[in-house]
Tab-separated table of C-alpha atoms and ligand atoms in Angstrom:
chain	number	residue	atom	x	y	z
A	246	UNK	CA	-8.667	25.403	2.417
A	247	UNK	CA	-5.746	23.408	1.098
A	248	UNK	CA	-5.376	20.963	-1.763
A	249	UNK	CA	-3.149	17.928	-2.166
A	250	UNK	CA	-2.482	15.211	-4.713
A	251	UNK	CA	-3.338	11.663	-3.834
A	252	UNK	CA	-2.515	8.542	-5.830
A	253	UNK	CA	-3.858	5.048	-5.440
A	254	UNK	CA	-0.906	3.030	-6.671
A	255	UNK	CA	-0.877	-0.110	-8.944
A	256	UNK	CA	-0.575	-2.605	-6.054
A	257	UNK	CA	-3.771	-1.143	-4.505
A	258	UNK	CA	-5.839	-0.921	-7.719
A	259	UNK	CA	-4.861	-4.535	-8.473
A	260	UNK	CA	-6.661	-5.692	-5.292
A	261	UNK	CA	-9.593	-3.358	-5.959
A	262	UNK	CA	-8.680	-1.311	-2.907
A	263	UNK	CA	-9.584	2.006	-4.539
A	264	UNK	CA	-13.205	1.759	-3.336
A	265	UNK	CA	-12.350	1.379	0.385
A	266	UNK	CA	-9.494	3.932	0.073
A	267	UNK	CA	-11.868	6.601	-1.337
A	268	UNK	CA	-14.422	5.776	1.339
A	269	UNK	CA	-11.741	6.276	4.014
A	270	UNK	CA	-10.783	9.648	2.468
A	271	UNK	CA	-14.376	10.872	2.625
A	272	UNK	CA	-14.816	9.590	6.160
A	273	UNK	CA	-11.666	11.493	7.172
A	274	UNK	CA	-13.374	14.701	6.136
A	275	UNK	CA	-11.465	15.319	2.920
A	276	UNK	CA	-13.295	16.268	-0.292
A	277	UNK	CA	-12.337	14.420	-3.475
A	278	UNK	CA	-12.620	17.355	-5.888
A	279	UNK	CA	-11.122	15.547	-8.919
A	280	UNK	CA	-10.523	11.871	-9.644
A	281	UNK	CA	-9.464	9.744	-12.635
A	282	UNK	CA	-7.885	6.422	-13.445
A	283	UNK	CA	-4.872	6.235	-15.777
A	284	UNK	CA	-1.849	4.188	-16.695
A	285	UNK	CA	1.424	6.145	-16.450
A	286	UNK	CA	4.127	5.817	-19.149
A	287	UNK	CA	7.728	5.364	-17.904
A	288	UNK	CA	8.434	8.986	-18.871
A	289	UNK	CA	5.463	10.245	-16.955
A	290	UNK	CA	6.359	8.227	-13.856
A	291	UNK	CA	9.956	9.458	-14.051
A	292	UNK	CA	8.716	13.038	-14.408
A	293	UNK	CA	6.325	12.727	-11.523
A	294	UNK	CA	9.100	11.384	-9.277
A	295	UNK	CA	11.888	13.500	-10.734
A	296	UNK	CA	12.870	14.648	-7.200
A	297	UNK	CA	14.000	11.003	-6.595
A	298	UNK	CA	15.870	10.533	-9.876
A	299	UNK	CA	19.275	10.182	-8.100
A	300	UNK	CA	18.033	7.722	-5.518
A	301	UNK	CA	19.029	4.037	-5.830
A	302	UNK	CA	15.413	2.859	-5.794
A	303	UNK	CA	14.338	5.168	-8.688
A	304	UNK	CA	14.372	2.579	-11.499
A	305	UNK	CA	12.319	0.076	-9.504
A	306	UNK	CA	9.985	2.896	-8.427
A	307	UNK	CA	9.280	3.773	-12.079
A	308	UNK	CA	8.709	0.089	-12.865
A	309	UNK	CA	6.313	-0.274	-9.989
A	310	UNK	CA	4.335	2.855	-10.833
A	311	UNK	CA	3.901	1.794	-14.478
A	312	UNK	CA	3.005	-1.843	-13.602
A	313	UNK	CA	-0.712	-1.212	-13.704
A	314	UNK	CA	-3.439	1.425	-13.497
A	315	UNK	CA	-3.456	4.133	-10.851
A	316	UNK	CA	-6.193	6.449	-9.579
A	317	UNK	CA	-5.190	10.125	-9.228
A	318	UNK	CA	-7.179	12.416	-6.987
A	319	UNK	CA	-7.147	16.007	-5.842
A	320	UNK	CA	-8.116	16.193	-2.178
A	321	UNK	CA	-9.298	19.381	-0.542
A	322	UNK	CA	-9.837	20.445	3.092
A	323	UNK	CA	-8.363	22.223	6.091
A	324	UNK	CA	-4.767	21.005	6.454
A	325	UNK	CA	-5.366	18.533	3.577
A	326	UNK	CA	-1.662	17.800	2.971
A	327	UNK	CA	-0.991	16.665	6.563
A	328	UNK	CA	-4.376	15.014	6.976
A	329	UNK	CA	-3.828	12.871	3.935
A	330	UNK	CA	-0.259	11.989	4.968
A	331	UNK	CA	-1.608	10.937	8.460
A	332	UNK	CA	-4.285	8.798	6.891
A	333	UNK	CA	-1.711	7.153	4.557
A	334	UNK	CA	0.791	6.334	7.378
A	335	UNK	CA	4.573	5.999	7.117
A	336	UNK	CA	6.368	5.246	3.833
A	337	UNK	CA	7.279	1.678	4.930
A	338	UNK	CA	3.997	-0.250	4.927
A	339	UNK	CA	5.468	-2.974	7.160
A	340	UNK	CA	5.805	-0.302	9.851
A	341	UNK	CA	2.349	1.305	9.309
A	342	UNK	CA	-0.403	0.855	11.802
A	343	UNK	CA	-3.661	-1.029	10.949
A	344	UNK	CA	-5.601	2.328	11.155
A	345	UNK	CA	-3.597	3.731	8.188
A	346	UNK	CA	-4.127	2.977	4.508
A	347	UNK	CA	-0.541	1.788	4.072
A	348	UNK	CA	-1.002	-0.503	6.966
A	349	UNK	CA	-4.257	-1.855	5.562
A	350	UNK	CA	-3.345	-2.150	1.873
A	351	UNK	CA	0.460	-1.797	1.477
A	352	UNK	CA	2.902	-4.739	1.772
A	353	UNK	CA	6.440	-3.254	1.676
A	354	UNK	CA	8.606	-0.095	1.652
A	355	UNK	CA	7.995	0.172	-2.122
A	356	UNK	CA	4.514	-1.300	-2.473
A	357	UNK	CA	2.778	1.031	-0.143
A	358	UNK	CA	-0.606	1.496	-1.879
A	359	UNK	CA	-0.881	5.282	-1.850
A	360	UNK	CA	0.960	8.524	-2.529
A	361	UNK	CA	0.505	11.988	-1.063
A	362	UNK	CA	2.207	15.310	-1.606
A	363	UNK	CA	4.486	16.377	1.244
A	364	UNK	CA	4.301	20.201	1.050
A	365	UNK	CA	2.367	23.005	-0.680
A	366	UNK	CA	4.962	23.424	-3.433
A	367	UNK	CA	5.037	19.697	-4.282
A	368	UNK	CA	1.216	19.543	-4.100
A	369	UNK	CA	1.000	22.356	-6.715
A	370	UNK	CA	3.570	20.644	-8.951
A	371	UNK	CA	1.950	17.212	-8.710
A	372	UNK	CA	-1.639	18.506	-9.243
A	373	UNK	CA	-0.470	20.460	-12.283
A	374	UNK	CA	1.483	17.463	-13.602
A	375	UNK	CA	-1.591	15.165	-13.666
A	376	UNK	CA	-4.642	17.467	-13.929
A	377	UNK	CA	-5.780	20.162	-16.339
A	378	UNK	CA	-7.446	23.217	-14.931
A	379	UNK	CA	-10.874	22.284	-16.274
A	380	UNK	CA	-10.722	18.965	-14.423
A	381	UNK	CA	-10.457	20.788	-11.068
A	382	UNK	CA	-13.803	22.576	-11.551
A	383	UNK	CA	-16.468	19.925	-11.910
A	384	UNK	CA	-16.778	18.549	-8.345
A	385	UNK	CA	-15.450	21.585	-6.448
A	386	UNK	CA	-18.492	23.873	-6.528
B	1365	LIG	N1	10.474	4.048	-2.039
B	1365	LIG	C1	11.188	2.881	-2.228
B	1365	LIG	N2	12.335	2.680	-1.469
B	1365	LIG	C2	12.740	3.608	-0.505
B	1365	LIG	C3	11.998	4.787	-0.380
B	1365	LIG	C4	10.847	4.969	-1.153
B	1365	LIG	O1	10.842	2.026	-3.006
B	1365	LIG	O2	13.734	3.366	0.160
B	1365	LIG	C5	9.251	4.286	-2.876
B	1365	LIG	C6	7.932	4.172	-2.163
B	1365	LIG	O3	6.913	3.612	-2.999
B	1365	LIG	C7	7.630	5.632	-1.780
B	1365	LIG	C8	8.171	6.351	-3.030
B	1365	LIG	O4	9.312	5.640	-3.434
B	1365	LIG	O5	6.253	5.862	-1.566
B	1365	LIG	C9	8.501	7.820	-2.791
B	1365	LIG	O6	9.418	7.890	-1.696
B	1365	LIG	P1	9.258	9.007	-0.608
B	1365	LIG	O7	10.477	9.029	0.245
B	1365	LIG	O8	8.868	10.310	-1.203
B	1365	LIG	O9	8.048	8.456	0.360
B	1365	LIG	P2	6.540	8.944	0.488
B	1365	LIG	O10	6.495	10.435	0.383
B	1365	LIG	O11	5.736	8.271	-0.601
B	1365	LIG	O12	6.098	8.427	1.831
B	1366	LIG	MG1	7.307	11.661	-1.100
C-alpha cells in the first residue's frame, strides 16, 4: 500500500471540477483517505513548491496556486504514486489525452488542474506539509 498527495488546483475548483475529479480517482481504484479544501498563502505555496524556487516560472506558479481555493487529498492504493500520475496525464495540459484529468480539465502548461507527488520522498514531504497526523486517521480504517 502506498500513499500520495493530490491537489485539485484553483483553475479546476473554479469550474467546479473537484466533483468529477474525485469520482475519477475513486473509479481508478484509489482510496481518498483524507480530503480538505483550503486557500494557500504565498508563503505556503512557495514552501510547497520549494523544489522549483530557482525555476523561471516559480513566481507565476505561486500566483496561480494562491489565486483561489484548492482541494488537498491523500490517496492510497497499490502503486498510488504512479497510478495518480497516469490518471493526471502529462504536465502540459495541451498535450494531455482526453482520458486524463489534465486533458479534461487543464488548459495550459501552468493551468493543469491537478498536482501529484512524483516519488515516495516527495509524497511524504507533501503529505506532511499539508496534513496533520490526526487527519490521516478518519477515513483510513
Ligand atoms: N509549471 C509551469 N511551467 C513549466 C513547468 C511547470 O508553469 O514550464 C507549473 C505547472 O503548474 C506544474 C507545476 O509548475 O504542474 C510543477 O511543475 P512540475 O515540473 O513539477 O510538473 P508536475 O509534477 O506538476 O507534472
Ligand atoms: Mg512535480
